[in-house]
mmCIF file of C-alpha atoms and ligand atoms in Angstrom:
data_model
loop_
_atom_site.group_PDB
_atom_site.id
_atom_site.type_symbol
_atom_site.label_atom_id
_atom_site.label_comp_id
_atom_site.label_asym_id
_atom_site.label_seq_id
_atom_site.Cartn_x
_atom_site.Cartn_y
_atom_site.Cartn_z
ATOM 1 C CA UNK A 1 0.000 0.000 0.000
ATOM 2 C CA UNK A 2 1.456 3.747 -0.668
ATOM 3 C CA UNK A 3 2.082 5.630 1.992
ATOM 4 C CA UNK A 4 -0.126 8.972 1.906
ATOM 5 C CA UNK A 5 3.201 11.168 1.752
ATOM 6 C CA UNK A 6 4.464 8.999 -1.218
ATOM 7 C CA UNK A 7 0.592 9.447 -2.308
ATOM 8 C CA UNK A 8 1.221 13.105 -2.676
ATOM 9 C CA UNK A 9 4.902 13.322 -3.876
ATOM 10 C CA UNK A 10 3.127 11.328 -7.288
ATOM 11 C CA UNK A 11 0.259 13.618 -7.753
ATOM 12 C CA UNK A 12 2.720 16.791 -7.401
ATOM 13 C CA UNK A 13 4.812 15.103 -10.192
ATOM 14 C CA UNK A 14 1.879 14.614 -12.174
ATOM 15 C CA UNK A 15 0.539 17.988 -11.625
ATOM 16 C CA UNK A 16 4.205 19.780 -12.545
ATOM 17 C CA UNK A 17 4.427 17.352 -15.455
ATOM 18 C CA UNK A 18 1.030 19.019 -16.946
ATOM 19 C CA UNK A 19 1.868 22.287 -15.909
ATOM 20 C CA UNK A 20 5.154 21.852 -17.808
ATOM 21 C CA UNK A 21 3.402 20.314 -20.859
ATOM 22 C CA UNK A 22 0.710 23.069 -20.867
ATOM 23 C CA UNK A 23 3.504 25.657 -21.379
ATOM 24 C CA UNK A 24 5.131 23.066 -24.266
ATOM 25 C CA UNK A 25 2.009 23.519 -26.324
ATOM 26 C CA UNK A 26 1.930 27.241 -25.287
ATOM 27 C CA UNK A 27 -1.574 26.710 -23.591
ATOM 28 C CA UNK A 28 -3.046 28.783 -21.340
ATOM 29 C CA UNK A 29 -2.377 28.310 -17.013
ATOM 30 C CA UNK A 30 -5.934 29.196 -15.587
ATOM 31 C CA UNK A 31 -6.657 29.767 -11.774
ATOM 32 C CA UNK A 32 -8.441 26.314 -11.255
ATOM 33 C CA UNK A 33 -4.316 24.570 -12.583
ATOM 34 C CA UNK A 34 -1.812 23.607 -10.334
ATOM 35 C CA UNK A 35 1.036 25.809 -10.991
ATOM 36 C CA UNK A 36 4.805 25.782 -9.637
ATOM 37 C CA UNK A 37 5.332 28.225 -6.483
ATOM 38 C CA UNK A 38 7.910 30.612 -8.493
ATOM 39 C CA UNK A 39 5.310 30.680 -11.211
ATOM 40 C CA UNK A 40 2.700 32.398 -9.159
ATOM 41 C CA UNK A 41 5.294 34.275 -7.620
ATOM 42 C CA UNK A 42 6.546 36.049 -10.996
ATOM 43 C CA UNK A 43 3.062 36.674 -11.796
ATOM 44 C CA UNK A 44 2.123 38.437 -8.536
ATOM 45 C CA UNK A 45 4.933 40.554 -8.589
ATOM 46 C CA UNK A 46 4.855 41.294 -12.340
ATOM 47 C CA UNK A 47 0.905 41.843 -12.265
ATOM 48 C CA UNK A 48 1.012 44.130 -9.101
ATOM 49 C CA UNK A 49 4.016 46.052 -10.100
ATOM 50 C CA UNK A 50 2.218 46.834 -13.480
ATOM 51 C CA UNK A 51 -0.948 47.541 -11.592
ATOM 52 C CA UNK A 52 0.560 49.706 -9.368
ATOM 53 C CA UNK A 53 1.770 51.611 -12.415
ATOM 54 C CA UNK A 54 -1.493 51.887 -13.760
ATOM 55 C CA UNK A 55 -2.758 53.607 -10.453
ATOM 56 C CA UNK A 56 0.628 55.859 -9.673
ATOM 57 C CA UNK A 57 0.566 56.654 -13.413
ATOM 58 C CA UNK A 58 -2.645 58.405 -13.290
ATOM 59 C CA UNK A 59 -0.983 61.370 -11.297
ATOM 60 C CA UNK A 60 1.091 62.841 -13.357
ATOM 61 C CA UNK A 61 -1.540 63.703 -16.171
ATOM 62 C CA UNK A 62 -4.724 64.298 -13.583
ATOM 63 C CA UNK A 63 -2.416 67.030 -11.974
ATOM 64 C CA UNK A 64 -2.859 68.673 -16.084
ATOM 65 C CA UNK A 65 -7.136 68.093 -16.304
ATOM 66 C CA UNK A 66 -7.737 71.490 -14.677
ATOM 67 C CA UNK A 67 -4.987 73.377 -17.108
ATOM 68 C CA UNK A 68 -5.834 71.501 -20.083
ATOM 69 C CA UNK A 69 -5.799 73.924 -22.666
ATOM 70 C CA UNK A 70 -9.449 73.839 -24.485
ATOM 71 C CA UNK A 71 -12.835 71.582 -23.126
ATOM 72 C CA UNK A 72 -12.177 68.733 -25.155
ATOM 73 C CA UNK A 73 -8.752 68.934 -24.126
ATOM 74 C CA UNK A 74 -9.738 68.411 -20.678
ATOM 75 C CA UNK A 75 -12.800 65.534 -21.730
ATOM 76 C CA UNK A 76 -9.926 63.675 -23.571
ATOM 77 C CA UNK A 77 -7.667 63.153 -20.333
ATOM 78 C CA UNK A 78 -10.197 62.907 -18.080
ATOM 79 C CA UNK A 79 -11.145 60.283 -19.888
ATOM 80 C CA UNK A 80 -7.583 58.874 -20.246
ATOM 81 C CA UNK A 81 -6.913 58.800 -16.460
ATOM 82 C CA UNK A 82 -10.106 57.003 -15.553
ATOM 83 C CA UNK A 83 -9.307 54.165 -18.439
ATOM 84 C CA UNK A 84 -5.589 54.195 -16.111
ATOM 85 C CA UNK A 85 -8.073 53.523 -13.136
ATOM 86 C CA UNK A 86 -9.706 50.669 -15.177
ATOM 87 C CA UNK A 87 -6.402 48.928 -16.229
ATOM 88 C CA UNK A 88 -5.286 48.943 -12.097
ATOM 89 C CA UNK A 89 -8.706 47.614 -11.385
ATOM 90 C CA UNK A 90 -8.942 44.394 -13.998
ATOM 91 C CA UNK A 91 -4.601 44.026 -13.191
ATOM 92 C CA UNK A 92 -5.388 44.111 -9.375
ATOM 93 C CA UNK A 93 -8.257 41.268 -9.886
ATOM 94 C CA UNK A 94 -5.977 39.675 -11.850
ATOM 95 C CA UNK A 95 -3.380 39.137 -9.395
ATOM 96 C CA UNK A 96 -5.791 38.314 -7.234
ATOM 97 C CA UNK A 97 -6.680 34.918 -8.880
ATOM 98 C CA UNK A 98 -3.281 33.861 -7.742
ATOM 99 C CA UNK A 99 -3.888 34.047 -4.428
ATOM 100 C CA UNK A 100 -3.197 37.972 -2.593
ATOM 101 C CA UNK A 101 -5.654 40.342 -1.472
ATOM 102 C CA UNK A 102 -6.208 44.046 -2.908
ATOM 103 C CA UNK A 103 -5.494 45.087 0.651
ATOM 104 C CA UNK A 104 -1.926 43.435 0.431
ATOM 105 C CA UNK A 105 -1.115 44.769 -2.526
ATOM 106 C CA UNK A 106 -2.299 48.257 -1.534
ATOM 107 C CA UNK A 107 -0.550 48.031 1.619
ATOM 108 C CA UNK A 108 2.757 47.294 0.101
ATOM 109 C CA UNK A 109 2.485 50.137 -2.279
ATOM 110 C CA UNK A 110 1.750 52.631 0.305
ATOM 111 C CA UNK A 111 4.352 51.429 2.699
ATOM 112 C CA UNK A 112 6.873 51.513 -0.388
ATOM 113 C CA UNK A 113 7.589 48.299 -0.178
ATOM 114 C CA UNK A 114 6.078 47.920 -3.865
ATOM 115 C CA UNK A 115 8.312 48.720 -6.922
ATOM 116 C CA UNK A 116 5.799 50.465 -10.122
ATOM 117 C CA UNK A 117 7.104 51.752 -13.208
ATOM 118 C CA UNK A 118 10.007 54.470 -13.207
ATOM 119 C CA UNK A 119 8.410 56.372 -15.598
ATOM 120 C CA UNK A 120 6.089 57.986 -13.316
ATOM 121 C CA UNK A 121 8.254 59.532 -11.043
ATOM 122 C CA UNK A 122 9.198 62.343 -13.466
ATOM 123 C CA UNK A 123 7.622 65.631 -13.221
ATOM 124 C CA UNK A 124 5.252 67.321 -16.053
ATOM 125 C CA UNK A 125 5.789 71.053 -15.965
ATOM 126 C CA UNK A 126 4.274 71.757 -19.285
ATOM 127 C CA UNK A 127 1.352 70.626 -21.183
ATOM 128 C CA UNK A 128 3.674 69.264 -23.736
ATOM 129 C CA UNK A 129 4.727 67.029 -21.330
ATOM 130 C CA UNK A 130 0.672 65.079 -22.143
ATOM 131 C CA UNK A 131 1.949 64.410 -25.262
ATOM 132 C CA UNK A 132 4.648 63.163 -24.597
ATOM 133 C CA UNK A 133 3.637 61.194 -21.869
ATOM 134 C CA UNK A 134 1.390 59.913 -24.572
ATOM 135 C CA UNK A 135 3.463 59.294 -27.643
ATOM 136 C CA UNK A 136 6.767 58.006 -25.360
ATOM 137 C CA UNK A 137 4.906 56.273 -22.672
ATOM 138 C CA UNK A 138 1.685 54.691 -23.991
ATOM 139 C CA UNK A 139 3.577 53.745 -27.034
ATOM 140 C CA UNK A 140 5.920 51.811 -24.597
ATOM 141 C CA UNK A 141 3.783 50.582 -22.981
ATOM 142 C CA UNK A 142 1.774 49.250 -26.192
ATOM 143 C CA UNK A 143 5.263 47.756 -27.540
ATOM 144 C CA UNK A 144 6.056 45.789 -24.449
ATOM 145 C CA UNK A 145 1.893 44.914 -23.591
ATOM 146 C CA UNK A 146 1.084 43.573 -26.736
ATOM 147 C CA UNK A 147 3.243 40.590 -26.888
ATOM 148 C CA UNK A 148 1.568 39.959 -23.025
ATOM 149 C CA UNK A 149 -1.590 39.518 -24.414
ATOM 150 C CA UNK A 150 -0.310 36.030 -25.213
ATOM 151 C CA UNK A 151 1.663 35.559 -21.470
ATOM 152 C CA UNK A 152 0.811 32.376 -20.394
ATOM 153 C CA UNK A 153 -1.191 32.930 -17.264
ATOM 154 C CA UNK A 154 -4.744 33.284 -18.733
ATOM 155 C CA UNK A 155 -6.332 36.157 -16.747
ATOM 156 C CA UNK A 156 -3.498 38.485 -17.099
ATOM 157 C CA UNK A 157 -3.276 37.838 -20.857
ATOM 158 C CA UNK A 158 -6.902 38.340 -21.360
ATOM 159 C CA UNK A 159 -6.576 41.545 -19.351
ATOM 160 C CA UNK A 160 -3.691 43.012 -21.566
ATOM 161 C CA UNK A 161 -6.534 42.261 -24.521
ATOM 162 C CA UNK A 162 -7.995 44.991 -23.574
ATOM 163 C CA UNK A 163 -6.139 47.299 -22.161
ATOM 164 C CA UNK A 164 -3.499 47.049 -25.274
ATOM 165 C CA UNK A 165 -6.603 48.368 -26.821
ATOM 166 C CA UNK A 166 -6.981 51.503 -24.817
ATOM 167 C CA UNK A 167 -3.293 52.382 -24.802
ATOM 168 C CA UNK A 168 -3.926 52.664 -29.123
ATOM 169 C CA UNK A 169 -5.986 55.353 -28.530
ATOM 170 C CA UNK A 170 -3.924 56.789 -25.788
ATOM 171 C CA UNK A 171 -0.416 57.136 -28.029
ATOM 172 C CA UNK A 172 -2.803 58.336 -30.828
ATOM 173 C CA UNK A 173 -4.158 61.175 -28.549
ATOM 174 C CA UNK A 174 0.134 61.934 -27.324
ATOM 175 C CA UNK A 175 1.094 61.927 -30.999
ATOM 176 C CA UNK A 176 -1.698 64.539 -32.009
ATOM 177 C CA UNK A 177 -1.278 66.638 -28.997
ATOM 178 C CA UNK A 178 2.404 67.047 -29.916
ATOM 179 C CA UNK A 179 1.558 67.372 -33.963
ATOM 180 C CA UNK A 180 -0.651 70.157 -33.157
ATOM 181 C CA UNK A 181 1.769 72.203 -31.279
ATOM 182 C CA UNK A 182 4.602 70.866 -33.886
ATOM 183 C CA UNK A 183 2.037 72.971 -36.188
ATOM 184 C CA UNK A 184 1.935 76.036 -33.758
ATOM 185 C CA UNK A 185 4.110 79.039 -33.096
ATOM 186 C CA UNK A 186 7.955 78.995 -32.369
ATOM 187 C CA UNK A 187 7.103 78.861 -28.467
ATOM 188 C CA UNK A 188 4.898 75.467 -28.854
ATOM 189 C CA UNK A 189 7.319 74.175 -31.171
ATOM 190 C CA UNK A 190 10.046 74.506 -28.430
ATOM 191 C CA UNK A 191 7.718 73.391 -25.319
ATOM 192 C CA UNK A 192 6.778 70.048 -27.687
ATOM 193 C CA UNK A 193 10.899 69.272 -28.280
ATOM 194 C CA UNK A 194 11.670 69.765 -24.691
ATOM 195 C CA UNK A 195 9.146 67.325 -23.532
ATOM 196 C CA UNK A 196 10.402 65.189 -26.243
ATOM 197 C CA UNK A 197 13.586 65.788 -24.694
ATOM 198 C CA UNK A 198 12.673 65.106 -21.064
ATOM 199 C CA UNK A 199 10.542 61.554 -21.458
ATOM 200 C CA UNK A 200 12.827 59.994 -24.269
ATOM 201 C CA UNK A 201 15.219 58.385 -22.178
ATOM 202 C CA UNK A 202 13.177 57.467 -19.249
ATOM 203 C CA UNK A 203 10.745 56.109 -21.810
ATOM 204 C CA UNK A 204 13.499 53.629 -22.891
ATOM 205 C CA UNK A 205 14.167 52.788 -19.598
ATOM 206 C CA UNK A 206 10.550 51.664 -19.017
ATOM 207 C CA UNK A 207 11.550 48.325 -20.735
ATOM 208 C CA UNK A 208 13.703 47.458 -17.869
ATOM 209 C CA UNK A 209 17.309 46.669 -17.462
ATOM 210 C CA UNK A 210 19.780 45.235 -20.451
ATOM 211 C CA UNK A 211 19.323 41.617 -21.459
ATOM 212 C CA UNK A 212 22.608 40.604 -19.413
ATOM 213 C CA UNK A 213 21.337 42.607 -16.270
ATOM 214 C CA UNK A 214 17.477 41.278 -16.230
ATOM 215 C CA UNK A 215 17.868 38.276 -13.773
ATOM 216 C CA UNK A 216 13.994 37.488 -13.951
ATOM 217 C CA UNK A 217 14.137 37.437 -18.007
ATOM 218 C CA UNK A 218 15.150 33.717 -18.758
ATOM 219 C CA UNK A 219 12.966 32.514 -16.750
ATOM 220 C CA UNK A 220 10.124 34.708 -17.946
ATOM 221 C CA UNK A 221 10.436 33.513 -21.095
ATOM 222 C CA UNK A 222 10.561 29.920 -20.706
ATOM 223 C CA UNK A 223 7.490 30.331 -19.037
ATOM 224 C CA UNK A 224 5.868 31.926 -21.574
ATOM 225 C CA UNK A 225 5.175 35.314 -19.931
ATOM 226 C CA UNK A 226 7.641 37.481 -21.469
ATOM 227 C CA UNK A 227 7.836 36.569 -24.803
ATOM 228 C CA UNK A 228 10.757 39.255 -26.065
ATOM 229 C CA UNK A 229 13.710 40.396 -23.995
ATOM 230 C CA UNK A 230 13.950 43.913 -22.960
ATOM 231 C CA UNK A 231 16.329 44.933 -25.309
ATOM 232 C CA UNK A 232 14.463 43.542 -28.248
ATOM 233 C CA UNK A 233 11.255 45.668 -27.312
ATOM 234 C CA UNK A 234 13.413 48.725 -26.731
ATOM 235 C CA UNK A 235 14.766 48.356 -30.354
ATOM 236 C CA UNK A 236 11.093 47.405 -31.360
ATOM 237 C CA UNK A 237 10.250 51.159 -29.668
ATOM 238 C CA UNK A 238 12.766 53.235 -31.035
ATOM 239 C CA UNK A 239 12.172 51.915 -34.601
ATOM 240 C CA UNK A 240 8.209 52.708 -34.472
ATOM 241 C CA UNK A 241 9.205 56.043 -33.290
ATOM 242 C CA UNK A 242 11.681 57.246 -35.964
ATOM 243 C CA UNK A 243 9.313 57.718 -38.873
ATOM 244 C CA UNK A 244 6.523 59.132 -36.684
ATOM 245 C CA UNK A 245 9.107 61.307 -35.013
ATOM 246 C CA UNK A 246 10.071 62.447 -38.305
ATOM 247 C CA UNK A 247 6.236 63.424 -39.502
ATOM 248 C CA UNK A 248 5.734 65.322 -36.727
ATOM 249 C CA UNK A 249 9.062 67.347 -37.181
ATOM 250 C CA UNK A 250 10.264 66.393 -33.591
ATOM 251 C CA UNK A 251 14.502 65.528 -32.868
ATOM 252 C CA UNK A 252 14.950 62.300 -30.726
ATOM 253 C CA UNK A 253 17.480 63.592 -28.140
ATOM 254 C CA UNK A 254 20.143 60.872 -28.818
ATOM 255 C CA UNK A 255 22.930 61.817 -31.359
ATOM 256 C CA UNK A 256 23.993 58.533 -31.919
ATOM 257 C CA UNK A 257 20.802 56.896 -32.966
ATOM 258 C CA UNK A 258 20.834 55.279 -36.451
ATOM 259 C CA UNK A 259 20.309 52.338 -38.422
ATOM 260 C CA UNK A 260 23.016 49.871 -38.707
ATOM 261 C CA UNK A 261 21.931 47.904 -41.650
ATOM 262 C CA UNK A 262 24.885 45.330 -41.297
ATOM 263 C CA UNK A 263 23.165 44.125 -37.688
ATOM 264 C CA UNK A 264 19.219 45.354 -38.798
ATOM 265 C CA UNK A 265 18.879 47.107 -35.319
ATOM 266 C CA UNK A 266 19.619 50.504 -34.237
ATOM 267 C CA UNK A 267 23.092 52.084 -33.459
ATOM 268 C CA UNK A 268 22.173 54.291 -30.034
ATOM 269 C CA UNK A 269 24.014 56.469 -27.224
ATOM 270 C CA UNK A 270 24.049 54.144 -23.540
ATOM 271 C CA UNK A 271 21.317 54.780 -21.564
ATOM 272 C CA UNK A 272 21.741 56.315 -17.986
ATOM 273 C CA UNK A 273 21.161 53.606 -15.937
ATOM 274 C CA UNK A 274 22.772 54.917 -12.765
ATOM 275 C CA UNK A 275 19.589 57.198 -13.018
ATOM 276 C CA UNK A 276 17.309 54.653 -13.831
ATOM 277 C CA UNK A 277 18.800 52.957 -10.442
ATOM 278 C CA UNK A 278 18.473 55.818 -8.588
ATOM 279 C CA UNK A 279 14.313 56.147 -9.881
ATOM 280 C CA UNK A 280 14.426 52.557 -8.520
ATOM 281 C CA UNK A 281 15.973 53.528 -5.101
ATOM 282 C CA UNK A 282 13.154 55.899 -4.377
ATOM 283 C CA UNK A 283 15.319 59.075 -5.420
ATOM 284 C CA UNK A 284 13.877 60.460 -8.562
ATOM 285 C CA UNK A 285 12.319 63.339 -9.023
ATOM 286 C CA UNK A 286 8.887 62.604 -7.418
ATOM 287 C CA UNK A 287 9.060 59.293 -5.836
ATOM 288 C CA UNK A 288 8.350 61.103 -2.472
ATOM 289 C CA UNK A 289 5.215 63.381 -4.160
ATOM 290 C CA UNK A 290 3.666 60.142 -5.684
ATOM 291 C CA UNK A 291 3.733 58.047 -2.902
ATOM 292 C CA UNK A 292 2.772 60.663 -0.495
ATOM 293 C CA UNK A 293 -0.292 61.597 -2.705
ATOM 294 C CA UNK A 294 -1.334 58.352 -2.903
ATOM 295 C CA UNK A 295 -1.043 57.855 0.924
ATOM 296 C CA UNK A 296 -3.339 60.775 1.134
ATOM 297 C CA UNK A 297 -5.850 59.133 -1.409
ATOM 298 C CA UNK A 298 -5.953 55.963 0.674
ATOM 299 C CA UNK A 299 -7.032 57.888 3.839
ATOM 300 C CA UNK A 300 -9.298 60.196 1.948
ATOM 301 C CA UNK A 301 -11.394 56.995 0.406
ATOM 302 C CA UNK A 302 -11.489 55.168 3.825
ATOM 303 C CA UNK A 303 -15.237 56.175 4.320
ATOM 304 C CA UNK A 304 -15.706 54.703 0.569
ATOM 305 C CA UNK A 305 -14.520 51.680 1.767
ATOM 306 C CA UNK A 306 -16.251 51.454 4.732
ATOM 307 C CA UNK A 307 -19.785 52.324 2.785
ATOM 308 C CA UNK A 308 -19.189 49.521 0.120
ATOM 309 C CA UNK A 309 -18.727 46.793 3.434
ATOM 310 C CA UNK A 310 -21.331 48.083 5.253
ATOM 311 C CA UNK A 311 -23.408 47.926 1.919
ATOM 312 C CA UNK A 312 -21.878 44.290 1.186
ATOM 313 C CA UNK A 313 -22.779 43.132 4.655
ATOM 314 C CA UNK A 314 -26.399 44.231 4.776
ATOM 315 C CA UNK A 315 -27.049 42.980 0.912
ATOM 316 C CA UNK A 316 -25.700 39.972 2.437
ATOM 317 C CA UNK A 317 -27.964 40.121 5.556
ATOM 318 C CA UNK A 318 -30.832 40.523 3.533
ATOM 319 C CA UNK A 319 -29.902 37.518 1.030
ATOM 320 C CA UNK A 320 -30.182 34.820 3.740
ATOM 321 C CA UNK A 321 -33.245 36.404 5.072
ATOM 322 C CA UNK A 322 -34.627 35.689 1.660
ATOM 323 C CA UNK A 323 -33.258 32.141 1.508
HETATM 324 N N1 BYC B 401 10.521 50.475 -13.421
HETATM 325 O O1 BYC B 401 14.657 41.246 -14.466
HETATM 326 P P1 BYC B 401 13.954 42.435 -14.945
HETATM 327 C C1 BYC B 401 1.524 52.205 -18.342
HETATM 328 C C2 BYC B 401 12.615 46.027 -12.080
HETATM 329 S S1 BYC B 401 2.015 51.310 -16.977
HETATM 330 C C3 BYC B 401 10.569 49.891 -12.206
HETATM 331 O O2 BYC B 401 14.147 42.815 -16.369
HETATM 332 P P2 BYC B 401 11.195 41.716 -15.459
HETATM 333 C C4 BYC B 401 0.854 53.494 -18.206
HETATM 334 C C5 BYC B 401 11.923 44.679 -12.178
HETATM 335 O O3 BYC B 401 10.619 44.750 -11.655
HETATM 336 C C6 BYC B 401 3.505 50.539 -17.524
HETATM 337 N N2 BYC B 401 11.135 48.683 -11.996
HETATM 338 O O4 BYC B 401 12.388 42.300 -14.595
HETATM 339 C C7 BYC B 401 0.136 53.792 -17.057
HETATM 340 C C8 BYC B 401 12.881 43.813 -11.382
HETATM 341 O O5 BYC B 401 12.694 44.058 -9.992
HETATM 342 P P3 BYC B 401 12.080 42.913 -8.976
HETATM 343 C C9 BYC B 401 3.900 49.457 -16.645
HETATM 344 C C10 BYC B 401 11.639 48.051 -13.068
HETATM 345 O O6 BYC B 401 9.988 41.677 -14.606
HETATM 346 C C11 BYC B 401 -0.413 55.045 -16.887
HETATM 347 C C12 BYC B 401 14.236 44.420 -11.703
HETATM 348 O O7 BYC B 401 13.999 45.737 -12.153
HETATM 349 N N3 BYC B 401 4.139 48.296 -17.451
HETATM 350 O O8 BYC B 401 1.826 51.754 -19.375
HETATM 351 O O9 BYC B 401 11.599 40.476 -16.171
HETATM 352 C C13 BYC B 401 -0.234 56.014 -17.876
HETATM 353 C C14 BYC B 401 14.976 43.625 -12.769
HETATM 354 O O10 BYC B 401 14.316 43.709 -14.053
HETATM 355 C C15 BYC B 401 11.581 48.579 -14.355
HETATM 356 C C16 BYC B 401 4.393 47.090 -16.898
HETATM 357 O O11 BYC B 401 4.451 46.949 -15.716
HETATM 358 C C17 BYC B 401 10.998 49.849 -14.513
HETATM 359 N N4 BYC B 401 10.923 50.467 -15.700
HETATM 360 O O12 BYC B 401 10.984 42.838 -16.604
HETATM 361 C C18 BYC B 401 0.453 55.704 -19.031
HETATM 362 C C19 BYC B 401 4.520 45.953 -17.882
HETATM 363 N N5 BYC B 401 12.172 47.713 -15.207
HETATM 364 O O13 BYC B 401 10.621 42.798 -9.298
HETATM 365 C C20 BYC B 401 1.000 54.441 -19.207
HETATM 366 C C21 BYC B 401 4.625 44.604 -17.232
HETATM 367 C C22 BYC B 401 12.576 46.680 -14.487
HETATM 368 O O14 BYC B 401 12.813 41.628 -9.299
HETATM 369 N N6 BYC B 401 5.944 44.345 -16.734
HETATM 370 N N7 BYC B 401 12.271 46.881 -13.193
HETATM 371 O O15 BYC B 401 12.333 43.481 -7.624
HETATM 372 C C23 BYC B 401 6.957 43.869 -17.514
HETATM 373 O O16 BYC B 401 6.815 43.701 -18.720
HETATM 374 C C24 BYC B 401 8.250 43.532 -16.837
HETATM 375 O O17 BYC B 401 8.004 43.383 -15.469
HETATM 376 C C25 BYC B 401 9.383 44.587 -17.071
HETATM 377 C C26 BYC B 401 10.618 44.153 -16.277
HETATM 378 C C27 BYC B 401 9.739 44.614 -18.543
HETATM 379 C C28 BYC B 401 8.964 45.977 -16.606
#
């Protein structure tokens, strides 16, 4: 007779053994499948990180809806930040699948404790800086999201679906705010190119470390949730952006970018990644404001909270009362 420890020893090497084979066929991992401990791991800390993008991300634009410079100006980020909003929400419930609360993963980002994307700690003193934030960081985003939509782990793949779909209309929105003041007097002209100037290289840094300096890459990939390295994407960027750059009559700050035809990628300068490590470290130029503001928000939407369970809990009261 097997011993019940032996019993489950089998299963578990049954249940890797399909997990593994799932990936072979590049199948979908759903909630309901057993799935290796690192696996979920990656995915909650990939899924919350990019969450907590989504969520920090909305504050550099929503601190621009009250100076936007016409009505539908204004309509058109409003409308922006809440889709931001949306993306946190299905990325939070997506994480949660695998196993963590909301309340964890808020805690962790307002205790600071949770890494989100570098891009938002930089400041926008203009309202150039929407456009660029929407050319240079949607259209990063878009480059590195799309190939997600096919990440292994079903509910964050179907989650990208959409939201890959959003950030379209977002870069669309960037590029045409920046065309238009491409098409304006001297003075827009020079506010477009210096917010051109400002978010190029932090946009490049959005795709994360080089290849040889990613330690969560290889393993990424074999699993099927990263499906290009960083590098690869950040070439993929740079080449959508030359010809578009080039329409609108903006320079991309980087005097060494150009085509190498012998190696079919792009010739560029080295990116600053002591900055990009400092971003990381909590010393960019608004870690501190973003974190503290989203503190505040936490505190301020307590009562929400505490409406919604009260709600929950009566609906809930009144459900068995039925039954
Ligand atoms: N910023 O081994 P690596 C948006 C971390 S939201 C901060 O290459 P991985 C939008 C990395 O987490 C855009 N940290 O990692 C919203 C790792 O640290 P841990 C957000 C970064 O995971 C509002 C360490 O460095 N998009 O579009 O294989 C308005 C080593 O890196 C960054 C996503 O989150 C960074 N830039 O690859 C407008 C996309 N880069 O966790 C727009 C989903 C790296 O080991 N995420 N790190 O402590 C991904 O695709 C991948 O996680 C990354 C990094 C490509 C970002």
């Amino acid at each position: 007779m097997t011993a019940p420890a032996d019993l489950s020893v089998v299963e578990d090497a049954e249940a890797q053994a399909r997990f593994e084979d799932l990936i072979a066929q590049d199948s979908r991992i759903e909630p309901r499948d057993w799935m290796p401990d690192a696996y979920r791991k990656t995915l909650i800390r990939q899924i919350s990180q990019h969450a907590h993008s989504e969520i920090i991300g909305m504050q550099p634009e929503s601190n621009w809806i009250s100076r936007a410079p016409s009505l539908k100006r204004k309509a058109i980020l409003m409308a922006k930040v809440q889709d931001e909003a949306g993306h946190g929400l299905y990325l939070y419930s997506a994480a949660q699948t695998l196993g963590i609360s909301r309340e964890e993963m808020t805690q962790q980002l307002i205790e600071g404790k949770a890494k989100y994307s570098s891009i938002f700690n930089y400041t926008t003193p203009t309202w150039a800086d929407m456009g660029a934030i929407g050319w240079l960081v949607d259209g990063a985003a878009i480059c590195n999201q799309v190939p997600l939509c096919r990440a292994s782990y079903g509910p964050y793949g179907r989650a990208m679906i959409r939201i890959c779909k959003e950030e379209s209309f977002h870069q669309r929105q960037g590029f045409e705010i920046l065309l238009e003041l491409m098409q304006g007097t001297e003075a827009q002209r020079r506010m477009a190119q210096e917010a051109v100037d400002r978010w190029y290289w932090p946009a490049l840094m959005m795709f994360g470390p080089p290849d040889d300096q990613s330690p969560n890459s290889a393993q990424s990939m074999a699993w099927n949730i990263k499906r290009f390295s960083n590098d690869e994407l950040r070439q993929r960027f740079v080449g959508m952006l030359v010809p578009q750059a080039e329409v609108m009559g903006v320079t991309l700050p980087d005097p060494n970018l150009k085509w190498n035809e012998a190696e079919q990628r792009y010739d560029m300068s080295e990116i600053d990644w002591t900055e990009f490590h400092e971003v990381l470290a909590g010393r960019g130029p608004a870690n501190a404001e973003r974190l503290r503001r989203r503190r505040e928000a936490h505190e301020e939407g307590a009562w929400v909270r505490e409406a919604a369970a009260e709600y929950a809990r009566k609906q809930a009261l009144k459900q068995k009362a039925v039954a």
